[in-house]
Amino acid sequence: MPSEISVRITGEAGQGTQTIGDALSHIFKSAGYHLFAYQDFMSRIRGGNNFFEIRVATKPVHAPRRKPDIIICLDKSSVDIHKKDLAIDGILIVDQTKFRLPGLEESMYDVAFNEIALRVANDALYVNSIACGLIAGLAGLDFAFVEQGIQAVFDRKSKDIIQNNLNSARAGFDLGLKNPRKKMFLLPVISKDRLTDKAGEILLDGSSAIALGAVHAGCKFYTAYPMSPSTNIMNIVAEHAAREHIIVEQAEDEIAAINMAIGASFAGSRAMTSTSGGGFCLMTEGLSLAGMTETPIVMVDAQRPGPATGFPTRTEQADLDFVLSAGHGEFARVVYAPGSAKQAYDLTMKAFNIAEKYQIPVIILTDQHLQDSATDAQAPDQDNTAAERFIISKEESAGITSYKRYALTDSGISPRAIPSWIQDVMYVDSDEHDEAGHITEDAEMRKQMVQKRLYKKLHGLLQELEQPTSFNTKDARVILLGFGSTLGILQEAALALEKSKVGFVHLPQVWPFPSEEMLKLLSGARMIISIENNAQGQLARLLRRETGIKVGKSILKYDGRPFDIDSVIEIIKRELEL
Amino acid sequence: MPSEISVRITGEAGQGTQTIGDALSHIFKSAGYHLFAYQDFMSRIRGGNNFFEIRVATKPVHAPRRKPDIIICLDKSSVDIHKKDLAIDGILIVDQTKFRLPGLEESMYDVAFNEIALRVANDALYVNSIACGLIAGLAGLDFAFVEQGIQAVFDRKSKDIIQNNLNSARAGFDLGLKNPRKKMFLLPVISKDRLTDKAGEILLDGSSAIALGAVHAGCKFYTAYPMSPSTNIMNIVAEHAAREHIIVEQAEDEIAAINMAIGASFAGSRAMTSTSGGGFCLMTEGLSLAGMTETPIVMVDAQRPGPATGFPTRTEQADLDFVLSAGHGEFARVVYAPGSAKQAYDLTMKAFNIAEKYQIPVIILTDQHLQDSATDAQAPDQDNTAAERFIISKEESAGITSYKRYALTDSGISPRAIPSWIQDVMYVDSDEHDEAGHITEDAEMRKQMVQKRLYKKLHGLLQELEQPTSFNTKDARVILLGFGSTLGILQEAALALEKSKVGFVHLPQVWPFPSEEMLKLLSGARMIISIENNAQGQLARLLRRETGIKVGKSILKYDGRPFDIDSVIEIIKRELEL
Amino acid sequence: MEMNDFKSSDPMAWCPRCGNYGILNSLKGALVKLGKHPKDILLVSGIGQAAKMPHYVKANCFNGLHGRALPAAFGAKTANNDLTVIVTTGDGDCYGEGGNHLIHNIRRNPDITVIVSDNQIYGLTKGQASPTTDECTVTKIQTAGVILEHLSPLVLALSAGAGFVARGFAQETDHLSDLILSGINYKGFALIDVLQPCVTFNKKNTYEWYSRRVYKLDSSYTSNDLGIAFQKSLEWGDRIPIGILYSVSKTTYDQKTCPTS
Amino acid sequence: MEMNDFKSSDPMAWCPRCGNYGILNSLKGALVKLGKHPKDILLVSGIGQAAKMPHYVKANCFNGLHGRALPAAFGAKTANNDLTVIVTTGDGDCYGEGGNHLIHNIRRNPDITVIVSDNQIYGLTKGQASPTTDECTVTKIQTAGVILEHLSPLVLALSAGAGFVARGFAQETDHLSDLILSGINYKGFALIDVLQPCVTFNKKNTYEWYSRRVYKLDSSYTSNDLGIAFQKSLEWGDRIPIGILYSVSKTTYDQKTCPTS
Ligand SMILES: Cc1ncc(C[n+]2csc(CCOP(=O)(O)OP(=O)(O)O)c2C)c(N)n1
Ligand SMILES: Cc1ncc(C[n+]2csc(CCOP(=O)(O)OP(=O)(O)O)c2C)c(N)n1
Ligand code: SF4
Ligand code: SF4
Ligand SMILES: [Mg+2]
Ligand SMILES: [Mg+2]
């Protein structure tokens, strides 16, 4: 009995691979399994080939496998594209009654989806629910969980539709139970205890995590220009807009977005914007403006492969260098690179607090893979995460009759007032300015202002580092190194090779760089391997620049696809001659 | 008798400090001296305080001094601002008859400019020429050189005006000769030989150098949006536009500028655009487009202090990091950082050739100080600098009936055809594409295209590095390190401290980084000091990232002013306990 | 030249029944009538569904950045006047991200033709409002309905001084083909806004919706009067005019000179 | 409130006789009449000579990026409705670099007033053509004269749907002051384009040049008719109308809703 299975559902854009995926995720989550689900899709609305892959396991899982055990092909052309990816002993589920493809090997399991759908629910659309039921049957689940999952996903549909879906799922389920090879995929039953424990768990994907983080952090002004893979964050914030009194405004371009957000923040709202690399380019001047005017702002760069339009719906981690130095001139910034949906939520909350405390721009560097991947996670507890405002309160403001926006202080942070709250006026300027915010050309004032915006704030920020996550680094033979969405890969690879003295270090914050901690963690390493979704080993370069430590090897992937854990382990083993 | 003097002319914006400066430059150049002239001005059109400073010497000079020997104050308020800067034994030239400032020390030389101008030429405007004559007299020049200089500057004016200027200059000149302290400023007479040798010399400033470089390189499409300190390049190119058939188009914004230039380059013209940091931000997406579409393009970032609007008319070198990684995604680029006007000319020429040969964006990183500084330089010899076009010629094109824009080759460079010249059509795309330029989502093709655009081109570019300039590096006790406009400072400091075993290394190309050469040059150094016009020591960081070498100290200046050679030498001496 | 001469081998990525198919055919039809060799034609686009069009025509293609087709087209046309330059763009591409370039390239008046697939929605990014989306349309982002006034591209173009302004409908392919040909033959900047049903994301402005409203300007329409053009261009709602709303001759960018003083 | 209540201590960096002094005084005059406390007023600007204006008024100031005053102003107004938001900008700032934001913020219709110091030139960067520079003006860059058609900001604003469009003249300070006050009192996006002599770089459109041409719209003018407004706004040359060219009531951004279906 395997402790995990991976299932891929593939078909054309518009065929509903994602709906099936969502339903399956809910079904397996109800049954108490851990799961990791991710998406691979093309930049088109109909046709082409997309897939959704879900890995279900009895212990937590965080990354894709190389070869799925089960592949369901919803259209004919999927078969050719995907059959080479099937695991040994895996099965390819195909509606041969419909496709009539010649020469398919025995790995194939013929399911007459179309006929069954028409028979059970009188509509070919129900193929999707048959597929869900089928997988659940193959995995040996209790049908009650299938019911729960279907109910959750079709929540807002009519009774009839739900019933049709349930009937279809049942039909698929029975087929799954009947499959002679089903033993290969039967998952161990989950204990009652775990089922009770998991009450507080939800399915969380990167986009939802960041959106919820923003909402819970008290973001009241959200503006962006649509751009994959960042758009979903705005969609989800928009769902909360009315209830939480958030202004959600679609900008005419990314330049408008960041400048609107800065204006809103200046006037008193917590403000955020999101985009991907190309849009981030257009925001860099605004980023620099936030630095100069010391206006707090939270930005998301959800990376996709570049340059230019690149692969709009795929993944990469190649904007690291860029976001570290984006915008002209020098000023303090923070760059977080969450490694999981949960971390994305936490760091989004933190981003708002740090941005406001230090009056700086904070960038959340994520990527398509993290945005579109879902796992089971502890539901965020909003009550625990009260947002602290680092501004002069309304009450206190009422008594202020003389105010300098850029008063020089030891910390570099000037008490921040909101216009109209205080009795005085305030001047904010993008030119170099004096303490009162008026334009100056004075050399000495300039020096002090640079020191304020750069050194002094950095000094404070170093006290609030989000420290690297690490595992098995002591006496390690190899330490794997990464940032952002590769956390799952690092975790699973190190765990799998724990006995061979493989450890990992993952950075959820890449700037300011946690140099001290990195020196501590890495100085004993015999070899460091950076694992990065880019072509230059950008993290490895940054590490060397900041600490002098040189990695021994970089495992780089830049084909727009995420790493899979099997390939990574294989490469490491080869490297270690294991 | 001093071997050099420094003269500062200061007054309000609009009072003509620059005109006097230009005339003085011409006068001293005619007389065969070497000179270095730079400007310090405010971001306003009238009022405030500006100055022009000229250093005249018998040997080549390349950098400002700390304290000028002579300061001419054209308005009252200049006196207070500048008198503290005067060299010991220097003189402050003031029109006390007009200003009547109390308590001026004996360092003052009262010249009744206004009265004299009215008397000699019946117009207060002629104060400027009196000042020119005065300086020439103090320096003991032959009046013939003054005549030459005045003629050169007022070239296009009426005979009367020229005569008035000459008369005014004469009056000033006589006063200079009469000054009892003139011995302090008398310069050695220049030999006849030198006067003949210098026939091929011109006064060259950074802006003219880049503009001429572009014109001579065959730039046929120049577009920009005005932005200090880059605007002068466009002004000068515009002067040549009609004769050289260059399209000079002012863009509606910087985004338009870069995209226009890319379009023009794609269609067959050598194209260029220029801006400063804020505008460069807006060009970063286009930069990435040039990388993706493999369209040659030359960009200038004339740095000024940031962030945001910063100091619009001052100098800084803080965009280094930014331009190295600007634009999302990964692709090859070249970044030149000329150290002198002559180098700026040469590298602009080279920029066009390299951009076209490798089909990449090439960035010229300069700054206000270099743009607005003039020195005597060998006139560029256009005949020696024929521009080679790296495209399929018109003749050859006529026979091409089947063409793939992105054909995969060993060098990463696909033969480049011009649309309409060949018989086939061509596809160029900002999405990831196949060899034919059509959009692809294929993982394998993606990998090859990244390798083409990044690794393969970088490999070729490493063979064409503009190698560092160095001096006295063998057995050096200290090696001074810099890039861009600080070349003069490095040269003069190392020369002055040559005996104390001080050498320098200057990088005219910062990317691809000349790692091998740097390791060779720097590995023997006991100490490295980077000298940079920024607050983070960005070059030092880059050096460490690329070579592992850590500098011992960084001398950083970020108040918007250039280094002066005296202060730098002082700091180095202190460091060496000399 | 025949339709086949402009056939591209690139497989199409549009949804079945997308309005862009009609526009593509009209464009090809116009190119056939134009009679130029594909090598002398350049299609420039930004990013979006409409912006994929150049790949589906055998002609030179420069598919640049979202919103930036016009500056690239201007650069290409100015650098190489042998090229007949046509821009295929979307309402988001041209009026949203690229709005500033539209205004200022109209002022430059290069000899290029701009065909906007105006589906009143952002298609490629899955259905957000575009500048031309009708008020109160509900989307995932505009959850309470669009509250911005929808832009009239034709009026905007006229206000910036465009010399050729037309509207077509993706379903009226012959009519549209003629418009496109007129646009190409017009010397100067020609804007053709095309009503383009997006069957996937725009459930309001459907083939049917447009069909019920559009009417063709007939020969009685005076197309060289700016006042009339403004008025006609403002017409939107129950009746939507298609055809050439304005056409006057203007000196193109490459021909313009000032008297030397 | 008196003029003194709005007096800033920041020294002015404009040239003597710059048209901006008149605009500044008119603005202050309007603020006095408005009667609000300086702390409740926010001036937002981009970069340029005109954009320095907020420093010369005692009121809150957000002096942002070149071309980006409008998005910052929109953000500030939406986040803090207590603020009376006024944008002071230039022709380059607002119609050049910032053109796209003008169109789309008109569509949003936030309750802000935009005063454009339109000197038909780029002042701060030393005299290049702006979108409103008259044809054939010679500059250092446009060495053969400007060949782009000059933009009519008023027509552009009308075409984007602006509800309040006016033109003032920097020398007619009382008239201008009234315009500004009307703009501020208008609920929604109000554009006031002000003819502003630049004595240093614009040697054509001088005080005299404007004086000879401008005339005030009188009470006989119908300011709520879009057709008339278009026509009047197109008037330029020998006679240039100043006053409120168009004013109709529209729902502002914060008030707009769609019927829930
Ligand atoms: C700088 C930038 N911002 C955003 C995007 C994402 N994007 C691609 S197409 C598009 C909208 C396209 O809308 P439209 O032009 O109307 O084209 P359609 O798909 O409707 O034909 C957007 C926002 C991008 N590619 N680049
Ligand atoms: C991104 C960017 N591009 C260019 C500039 C340079 N710049 C500053 S002001 C200005 C033009 C200002 O013209 P206008 O708005 O008409 O103002 P004026 O000075 O005439 O009042 C320009 C191009 C800048 N600051 N930022
Ligand atoms: S989403 Fe709309 S515009 Fe895009 S291809 Fe489909 S139907 Fe056409
Ligand atoms: S340059 Fe022109 S706009 Fe600027 S301050 Fe001087 S007169 Fe005014
Ligand atoms: Mg669209
Ligand atoms: Mg102006």
GROMACS .gro file of C-alpha atoms in nm, chain C residues 95-100 103-104 106-108 130-133 135-138 144-152 155-161 226 230 234 250 253-254 256-259 261, chain D residues 95-100 103-104 106-108 130-133 135-138 144-152 155-161 226 230 234 250 253-254 256-259 261:
model
   92
 1251TYR     CA    1  -0.693   5.251  -2.481
 1252GLY     CA    2  -0.585   5.124  -2.139
 1253GLU     CA    3  -0.215   5.059  -2.098
 1254GLY     CA    4  -0.139   5.232  -2.427
 1255GLY     CA    5  -0.368   5.535  -2.404
 1256ASN     CA    6  -0.093   5.793  -2.400
 1259ILE     CA    7  -0.304   6.039  -2.839
 1260HIS     CA    8   0.049   6.133  -2.926
 1262ILE     CA    9  -0.232   6.060  -3.369
 1263ARG     CA   10  -0.056   6.394  -3.329
 1264ARG     CA   11   0.248   6.260  -3.514
 1286SER     CA   12  -1.148   4.749  -2.014
 1287PRO     CA   13  -1.181   5.122  -2.080
 1288THR     CA   14  -1.471   5.048  -2.316
 1289THR     CA   15  -1.662   4.813  -2.088
 1291GLU     CA   16  -2.114   5.076  -1.711
 1292CYS     CA   17  -2.235   4.839  -1.443
 1293THR     CA   18  -2.091   4.528  -1.606
 1294VAL     CA   19  -1.995   4.292  -1.323
 1300ALA     CA   20  -2.034   4.573  -0.779
 1301GLY     CA   21  -2.026   4.663  -1.146
 1302VAL     CA   22  -1.805   4.900  -1.343
 1303ILE     CA   23  -1.847   5.253  -1.213
 1304LEU     CA   24  -1.610   5.425  -1.454
 1305GLU     CA   25  -1.767   5.585  -1.758
 1306HIS     CA   26  -1.683   5.389  -2.066
 1307LEU     CA   27  -1.451   5.558  -2.309
 1308SER     CA   28  -1.551   5.642  -2.661
 1311VAL     CA   29  -1.435   6.063  -2.988
 1312LEU     CA   30  -1.099   6.041  -2.819
 1313ALA     CA   31  -0.922   5.993  -3.150
 1314LEU     CA   32  -1.105   6.283  -3.305
 1315SER     CA   33  -1.018   6.504  -3.012
 1316ALA     CA   34  -0.650   6.427  -3.059
 1317GLY     CA   35  -0.678   6.525  -3.424
 1382LEU     CA   36  -1.550   6.732  -3.763
 1386PHE     CA   37  -1.804   6.415  -3.308
 1390LEU     CA   38  -2.094   5.988  -2.952
 1406LYS     CA   39  -0.360   6.564  -4.347
 1409TYR     CA   40   0.481   6.275  -4.031
 1410ASP     CA   41   0.742   6.213  -4.297
 1412LYS     CA   42   0.557   6.763  -4.267
 1413THR     CA   43   0.783   7.065  -4.278
 1414CYS     CA   44   0.775   7.415  -4.141
 1415PRO     CA   45   0.851   7.724  -4.344
 1417SER     CA   46   1.229   8.155  -4.136
 1512TYR     CA   47  -0.073   6.607  -2.115
 1513GLY     CA   48   0.267   6.458  -2.203
 1514GLU     CA   49   0.407   6.212  -1.953
 1515GLY     CA   50   0.075   6.197  -1.770
 1516GLY     CA   51  -0.168   6.181  -2.061
 1517ASN     CA   52  -0.303   5.838  -1.984
 1520ILE     CA   53  -0.811   6.032  -1.954
 1521HIS     CA   54  -0.874   5.762  -1.702
 1523ILE     CA   55  -1.168   6.185  -1.587
 1524ARG     CA   56  -1.352   5.855  -1.631
 1525ARG     CA   57  -1.322   5.787  -1.258
 1547SER     CA   58   0.520   7.025  -2.502
 1548PRO     CA   59   0.202   6.865  -2.636
 1549THR     CA   60   0.045   7.210  -2.655
 1550THR     CA   61   0.333   7.388  -2.828
 1552GLU     CA   62   0.315   7.412  -3.473
 1553CYS     CA   63   0.645   7.521  -3.621
 1554THR     CA   64   0.784   7.659  -3.298
 1555VAL     CA   65   1.161   7.607  -3.310
 1561ALA     CA   66   1.317   7.253  -3.787
 1562GLY     CA   67   1.008   7.347  -3.593
 1563VAL     CA   68   0.744   7.137  -3.419
 1564ILE     CA   69   0.569   6.916  -3.673
 1565LEU     CA   70   0.327   6.748  -3.435
 1566GLU     CA   71  -0.021   6.897  -3.419
 1567HIS     CA   72  -0.072   7.072  -3.092
 1568LEU     CA   73  -0.312   6.909  -2.855
 1569SER     CA   74  -0.627   7.079  -2.738
 1572VAL     CA   75  -1.130   6.894  -2.631
 1573LEU     CA   76  -0.940   6.595  -2.500
 1574ALA     CA   77  -1.094   6.631  -2.157
 1575LEU     CA   78  -1.443   6.663  -2.303
 1576SER     CA   79  -1.388   6.357  -2.517
 1577ALA     CA   80  -1.298   6.155  -2.210
 1578GLY     CA   81  -1.618   6.268  -2.041
 1643LEU     CA   82  -2.151   6.920  -2.504
 1647PHE     CA   83  -1.662   7.095  -2.824
 1651LEU     CA   84  -1.169   7.397  -3.066
 1667LYS     CA   85  -2.209   6.397  -1.275
 1670TYR     CA   86  -1.639   5.822  -0.789
 1671ASP     CA   87  -1.725   5.779  -0.424
 1673LYS     CA   88  -2.138   5.592  -0.792
 1674THR     CA   89  -2.321   5.265  -0.758
 1675CYS     CA   90  -2.483   5.017  -0.991
 1676PRO     CA   91  -2.830   4.874  -0.939
 1678SER     CA   92  -2.935   4.275  -0.995
   0.00000   0.00000   0.00000
